[in-house]
Coordinates of C-alpha atoms in Angstrom, one line a residue:
M261 CA 116.4 158.6 120.4
S262 CA 116.8 154.9 119.9
T263 CA 118.4 153.4 116.8
P264 CA 115.8 152.1 114.4
M265 CA 115.7 148.4 113.4
F266 CA 115.1 147.7 109.7
F267 CA 113.6 144.4 108.6
V268 CA 114.3 143.7 104.9
G269 CA 112.5 141.2 102.7
L270 CA 114.2 140.1 99.5
D271 CA 112.6 138.6 96.5
V272 CA 115.7 137.2 94.7
H273 CA 115.9 136.4 91.0
K274 CA 118.8 135.7 88.6
E275 CA 118.8 139.2 87.2
T276 CA 117.0 141.4 89.8
I277 CA 116.3 141.6 93.5
T278 CA 113.2 143.4 94.9
I279 CA 113.8 144.8 98.3
A280 CA 111.1 145.8 100.9
V281 CA 112.3 147.7 104.0
F282 CA 110.2 147.9 107.1
R283 CA 111.2 150.3 109.9
N284 CA 110.6 148.9 113.3
R285 CA 107.0 147.7 113.6
D286 CA 105.5 150.0 110.9
P287 CA 102.6 148.2 109.2
E288 CA 103.8 149.2 105.7
P289 CA 107.3 149.2 104.2
M290 CA 109.1 152.5 104.2
R291 CA 110.5 151.8 100.7
V292 CA 110.4 149.1 98.1
D293 CA 113.3 149.0 95.6
R294 CA 114.3 146.9 92.6
L295 CA 118.0 146.4 92.0
P296 CA 120.1 144.4 89.6
N297 CA 121.5 141.2 91.2
E298 CA 125.0 142.7 91.4
H299 CA 127.0 142.6 94.6
K300 CA 128.5 146.0 94.0
R301 CA 125.1 147.7 93.8
L302 CA 123.7 145.7 96.7
R303 CA 126.6 146.4 99.0
R304 CA 126.2 150.2 98.5
Y305 CA 122.5 149.9 99.1
F306 CA 122.9 148.0 102.4
Q307 CA 125.8 150.2 103.5
R308 CA 123.5 153.3 103.3
L309 CA 120.8 151.5 105.1
S310 CA 123.1 150.3 107.9
A311 CA 124.3 153.9 108.4
E312 CA 120.7 154.7 109.6
G313 CA 120.2 151.7 111.9
S314 CA 120.4 148.0 112.6
V315 CA 119.5 145.8 109.6
R316 CA 118.1 142.2 109.5
A317 CA 117.3 140.6 106.1
C318 CA 115.6 137.5 104.9
Y319 CA 114.9 135.8 101.6
E320 CA 113.3 132.6 100.5
A321 CA 115.6 129.6 100.0
S322 CA 115.8 128.7 96.3
G323 CA 118.1 127.7 93.5
A324 CA 120.0 130.9 94.2
G325 CA 121.7 129.1 97.0
Y326 CA 123.6 130.8 99.8
V327 CA 125.8 133.2 97.9
L328 CA 123.7 136.3 98.7
Q329 CA 123.3 135.3 102.4
R330 CA 127.1 134.9 102.7
A331 CA 127.8 138.2 101.0
L332 CA 125.4 140.0 103.3
T333 CA 126.9 138.3 106.4
E334 CA 130.3 139.4 105.2
W335 CA 129.1 143.0 104.9
G336 CA 127.8 142.9 108.5
I337 CA 124.1 142.3 107.7
D338 CA 122.3 139.6 109.7
C339 CA 120.6 137.5 106.9
E340 CA 118.4 134.5 107.2
L341 CA 116.8 132.1 104.7
A342 CA 113.1 131.0 105.0
A343 CA 111.8 127.5 104.2
P344 CA 109.6 128.1 101.1
S345 CA 107.2 125.3 101.8
L346 CA 106.4 126.7 105.3
I347 CA 105.8 130.3 104.4
P348 CA 102.2 131.1 105.6
R349 CA 99.8 131.9 102.7
R350 CA 96.2 133.1 102.9
P351 CA 93.7 131.2 100.9
G352 CA 92.5 134.4 99.2
E353 CA 95.9 135.4 97.9
Q354 CA 95.5 135.2 94.1
R355 CA 98.0 137.9 93.0
K356 CA 101.7 137.3 93.0
T357 CA 104.4 139.8 92.0
D358 CA 108.0 140.4 93.0
R359 CA 106.9 143.5 95.0
R360 CA 104.2 141.6 96.9
D361 CA 106.6 138.7 97.6
A362 CA 109.3 141.0 99.0
I363 CA 106.8 142.8 101.2
K364 CA 105.3 139.6 102.5
I365 CA 108.7 138.1 103.3
G366 CA 109.8 141.3 105.1
R367 CA 106.6 141.5 107.1
D368 CA 106.5 137.8 108.1
F369 CA 110.2 137.9 109.0
R370 CA 109.6 140.9 111.3
D371 CA 106.6 139.2 112.9
D372 CA 108.5 135.9 113.4
R373 CA 106.1 133.9 111.2
L374 CA 108.8 132.3 109.1
V375 CA 110.6 129.0 109.6
L376 CA 114.3 129.6 109.1
I377 CA 116.6 127.1 107.6
H378 CA 120.1 126.0 108.5
V379 CA 122.8 127.5 106.4
P380 CA 125.9 125.2 106.0
T381 CA 129.4 126.5 105.8
E382 CA 131.0 126.7 102.4
A383 CA 133.2 123.7 103.1
D384 CA 130.2 121.6 104.3
E385 CA 128.2 122.7 101.2
R386 CA 131.0 121.6 98.9
V387 CA 131.2 118.1 100.5
R388 CA 127.4 117.9 100.5
D389 CA 127.4 118.6 96.7
L390 CA 130.0 115.9 96.2
V391 CA 127.9 113.4 98.0
R392 CA 124.8 114.5 96.0
C393 CA 126.8 114.1 92.8
R394 CA 127.5 110.5 93.8
E395 CA 123.8 109.9 94.4
T396 CA 123.1 111.3 91.0
F397 CA 125.5 108.9 89.4
Q398 CA 123.8 106.0 91.3
R399 CA 120.4 107.0 89.8
E400 CA 122.0 107.2 86.4
I401 CA 123.4 103.7 86.8
V402 CA 119.9 102.4 87.5
K403 CA 118.6 104.1 84.4
S404 CA 121.4 102.6 82.2
R405 CA 120.6 99.2 83.5
H406 CA 117.0 99.6 82.7
Y407 CA 117.9 100.7 79.1
I408 CA 119.9 97.6 78.6
L409 CA 117.3 95.2 80.1
K410 CA 114.4 96.7 78.1
F411 CA 116.4 96.8 74.9
M412 CA 117.4 93.1 75.2
R413 CA 113.8 92.2 76.1
R414 CA 112.6 93.9 72.9
R415 CA 115.0 91.7 71.0
G416 CA 113.9 88.6 72.7
F417 CA 116.8 88.1 75.1
I418 CA 115.6 87.4 78.7
Y419 CA 117.9 86.3 81.4
R420 CA 116.4 83.5 83.6
D421 CA 119.5 82.0 85.3
G422 CA 119.6 84.2 88.5
T423 CA 119.9 87.7 89.7
H424 CA 120.5 90.6 87.3
W425 CA 123.8 92.5 87.3
T426 CA 125.9 89.8 88.9
Q427 CA 129.2 88.9 87.1
R428 CA 127.4 85.9 85.6
H429 CA 124.7 88.1 84.2
L430 CA 127.2 90.5 82.7
N431 CA 129.1 87.6 81.0
W432 CA 125.8 86.6 79.5
I433 CA 125.2 90.1 78.1
R434 CA 128.7 90.1 76.6
Q435 CA 128.0 86.7 75.0
V436 CA 124.9 88.2 73.3
L437 CA 127.3 90.8 71.8
A438 CA 129.3 88.0 70.0
P439 CA 129.4 88.3 66.2
G440 CA 126.3 86.7 64.5
T441 CA 124.0 86.9 67.6
L442 CA 122.6 90.4 66.9
A443 CA 122.1 92.5 63.8
E444 CA 124.9 95.0 63.3
E445 CA 122.8 98.0 64.4
D446 CA 121.5 96.2 67.5
G447 CA 125.1 95.3 68.4
V448 CA 126.1 98.9 68.2
V449 CA 123.2 100.0 70.4
L450 CA 123.9 97.3 73.1
A451 CA 127.7 98.0 73.0
E452 CA 127.0 101.8 73.5
Y453 CA 124.6 101.1 76.3
L454 CA 127.2 98.9 78.0
A455 CA 130.0 101.4 77.5
L456 CA 127.8 104.2 79.1
L457 CA 127.0 101.9 82.0
E458 CA 130.7 101.1 82.5
Y459 CA 131.6 104.8 82.4
K460 CA 129.0 105.7 85.1
L461 CA 130.2 102.8 87.3
Q462 CA 133.8 104.0 87.0
R463 CA 132.9 107.6 87.9
R464 CA 130.7 106.5 90.8
D465 CA 133.6 104.3 92.1
E466 CA 136.0 107.3 91.9
L467 CA 133.5 109.5 93.8
D468 CA 133.1 106.7 96.4
A469 CA 136.9 106.8 97.0
R470 CA 136.8 110.6 97.5
I471 CA 133.9 110.3 99.9
E472 CA 135.5 107.5 101.8
A473 CA 138.6 109.7 102.3
L474 CA 136.4 112.7 103.5
A475 CA 134.6 110.4 106.0
L476 CA 138.0 109.9 107.7
T477 CA 138.6 113.6 108.3
P478 CA 138.1 115.1 111.8
R479 CA 135.0 117.0 110.5
Y480 CA 133.0 113.9 109.6
K481 CA 134.6 110.9 111.3
P482 CA 132.8 111.2 114.7
L483 CA 129.4 111.5 112.9
V484 CA 130.0 108.7 110.3
D485 CA 131.5 106.3 112.9
R486 CA 128.4 106.5 115.0
I487 CA 126.0 106.2 112.1
R488 CA 127.9 103.2 110.7
C489 CA 127.3 101.3 114.0
F490 CA 123.7 100.9 112.9
R491 CA 122.5 98.2 110.6
G492 CA 121.9 99.4 107.0
F493 CA 124.4 102.3 107.0
K494 CA 127.7 102.0 105.2
T495 CA 130.0 104.9 104.6
Q496 CA 128.1 106.4 101.7
A497 CA 124.7 106.4 103.4
A498 CA 126.3 107.7 106.6
M499 CA 127.8 110.6 104.7
V500 CA 124.5 111.5 103.2
L501 CA 123.1 111.9 106.8
A502 CA 126.2 113.7 108.0
T503 CA 126.2 116.3 105.2
E504 CA 122.5 116.8 104.9
L505 CA 121.6 117.0 108.6
G506 CA 124.6 119.0 109.8
D507 CA 124.3 119.7 113.6
V508 CA 121.6 117.4 115.0
R509 CA 121.5 119.5 118.2
R510 CA 119.4 122.1 116.3
F511 CA 116.5 119.6 116.6
E512 CA 115.2 119.8 120.1
S513 CA 113.5 116.4 119.9
P514 CA 113.5 113.3 117.7
R515 CA 110.0 114.3 116.5
Q516 CA 111.4 117.6 115.1
L517 CA 114.0 115.6 113.1
M518 CA 111.2 113.2 111.9
A519 CA 109.2 116.2 110.7
Y520 CA 112.3 117.7 109.0
V521 CA 112.7 114.6 106.9
G522 CA 109.0 114.3 106.2
L523 CA 108.4 111.0 108.0
V524 CA 105.6 112.1 110.3
P525 CA 102.0 111.3 109.2
G526 CA 99.7 114.0 107.9
E527 CA 96.7 114.8 110.0
H528 CA 93.1 115.7 109.0
S529 CA 91.2 116.1 112.3
S530 CA 88.0 117.9 113.2
G531 CA 86.0 117.9 116.3
E532 CA 86.2 114.6 118.0
R533 CA 87.5 112.8 114.9
R534 CA 91.2 112.4 114.5
R535 CA 92.4 111.0 111.2
L536 CA 96.1 110.4 110.3
G537 CA 97.1 110.1 106.7
A538 CA 100.2 109.3 104.7
I539 CA 103.6 110.8 105.6
T540 CA 104.0 114.5 104.8
K541 CA 107.1 114.0 102.6
A542 CA 108.0 117.6 103.5
G543 CA 111.6 118.5 104.1
N544 CA 114.8 116.6 103.1
A545 CA 113.9 113.9 100.6
R546 CA 117.5 112.7 100.3
V547 CA 117.7 111.8 104.0
R548 CA 114.2 110.3 103.9
H549 CA 115.2 108.0 101.0
I550 CA 118.4 106.8 102.7
L551 CA 116.4 106.1 106.0
I552 CA 113.7 104.1 104.2
Q553 CA 116.3 102.1 102.2
A554 CA 118.1 101.3 105.5
A555 CA 114.8 100.4 107.1
W556 CA 114.4 97.3 104.9
H557 CA 117.5 95.8 106.6
Y558 CA 115.4 95.5 109.8
R559 CA 113.1 92.9 108.3
R560 CA 115.8 90.3 109.1
R561 CA 116.4 88.9 112.6
P562 CA 118.7 91.0 114.8
A563 CA 122.3 90.0 114.2
V564 CA 125.8 91.4 114.1
G565 CA 127.5 90.0 111.0
A566 CA 131.1 90.3 110.1
T567 CA 130.7 93.5 108.2
L568 CA 128.8 95.3 110.9
R569 CA 131.2 94.0 113.5
R570 CA 134.1 95.6 111.6
R571 CA 132.2 98.9 111.5
Q572 CA 131.5 98.8 115.2
Q573 CA 135.1 97.9 116.2
G574 CA 136.6 100.5 118.5
Q575 CA 133.4 102.5 118.8
D576 CA 131.7 103.8 122.0
P577 CA 130.0 100.8 123.8
D578 CA 127.0 103.0 124.5
V579 CA 126.5 103.7 120.8
I580 CA 126.9 100.0 120.0
A581 CA 124.3 99.0 122.7
H582 CA 122.0 101.6 121.3
A583 CA 122.3 100.2 117.8
W584 CA 121.6 96.7 119.1
K585 CA 118.5 98.0 120.9
C586 CA 117.5 99.6 117.6
Q587 CA 117.8 96.3 115.8
N588 CA 115.6 94.4 118.3
R589 CA 113.0 97.1 118.5
L590 CA 112.7 97.8 114.8
Y591 CA 112.6 94.1 113.8
K592 CA 109.5 93.7 116.0
V593 CA 107.9 96.9 114.6
F594 CA 108.5 95.8 111.0
H595 CA 106.9 92.4 111.4
R596 CA 104.0 93.6 113.6
L597 CA 103.0 96.2 111.0
A598 CA 103.8 94.0 107.9
A599 CA 101.3 91.4 109.3
K600 CA 98.4 93.8 108.6
K601 CA 99.8 96.5 106.3
P602 CA 101.8 96.6 103.0
K603 CA 105.5 96.1 103.6
P604 CA 106.5 99.6 102.3
V605 CA 104.2 101.1 104.9
A606 CA 106.0 99.0 107.6
A607 CA 109.4 100.1 106.2
T608 CA 108.4 103.8 106.4
A609 CA 107.3 103.4 110.0
V610 CA 110.6 101.7 110.9
A611 CA 112.5 104.6 109.2
R612 CA 110.5 107.0 111.4
E613 CA 111.4 105.2 114.6
M614 CA 115.0 104.8 113.4
V615 CA 115.3 108.6 113.4
G616 CA 114.8 108.6 117.2
F617 CA 117.7 106.1 117.7
L618 CA 120.0 108.1 115.4
W619 CA 119.1 111.4 117.1
A620 CA 120.0 109.9 120.5
V621 CA 123.6 109.0 119.5
L622 CA 124.3 112.2 117.5
K623 CA 122.8 114.9 119.7
D624 CA 125.9 115.3 121.8
I625 CA 128.3 115.9 118.9
D626 CA 129.3 119.6 118.6
V627 CA 129.6 120.1 114.8
A628 CA 130.9 123.6 115.2
Q629 CA 133.8 122.3 117.2
L630 CA 134.5 119.7 114.5
Q631 CA 134.5 122.5 111.9
D632 CA 137.0 124.5 114.0
T633 CA 139.2 121.5 114.3
E634 CA 139.2 121.0 110.6
V635 CA 140.0 124.7 110.0
S636 CA 142.9 124.5 112.4
R637 CA 144.2 121.3 110.8
A638 CA 144.0 122.9 107.3
A639 CA 145.9 126.0 108.6

């Protein structure tokens, strides 16, 4: 008698987990249980199940993170995470319960209808969260600058002598703080806004220093060095791509990577009519944002300035040649599209094509080997 295979669907919440267990290809679950979200109870449950046969489990990626997946893997259970936006749903499904969700995930997992996501190592996740923290501070800096500009405008102070947030502009703001220029309460408000901005800038700079140091480690240096050969990618942007994408080899083609970052156009076609719409915006929004920001650099004529030349120094000549080819190609694409469409649309198209160039130079880097090197170095 062959050993049964159990397919387990998990609906995970902060306090409870609903578990649906399918035996082999049975159409209905053999059991559905609801347990507290406690590792001790879950471990006993899966140990009993494993004693009866092989077990594979899956749950929907969510704010719960990868803690449960790593625990199950440690207990010898093959556990996967499903992309929530790509779980197939029937138009007539109007009822949603934890039990139904667990059964659906288990059945779809067994029938290979789920798109599974990449689970980073704990070390990679920690670095990724550090990079995300830096991006959060950058957004907060933008908010603080808006607060200051809007407050000063409400009080009739408008800067007309150049670009905002240069040293000259900051000196002008501090002059407004001079005694007698503002009412006492307004001076307190502006001083507090400035102090908050300076705090955020200081914290961001400290995070930048940590990220710069991490970019030099064996785990990230090969990826970051290649990405930095391209126009528009300094260390911070390169680290966003390196930490969010992980091993690019998991994408079989550039188009798969384009879809992952949501840069492919939506499609509404029927019969003989084919209609393409706006980009899907599915997948990793952080990478998409960085790519579109970098794409704006390609509106300028192809050139290798002093900063880019320093970044390319000592790098693989093939990668540098590829980056130069990218500049020439994307400059033409941007201006051809900008002549007939809004510039943001042109920048988005450039970002999509840029993905292909980046994929070509990153696809031969074995991230698993880099991780092993980092572990050996730490030991």
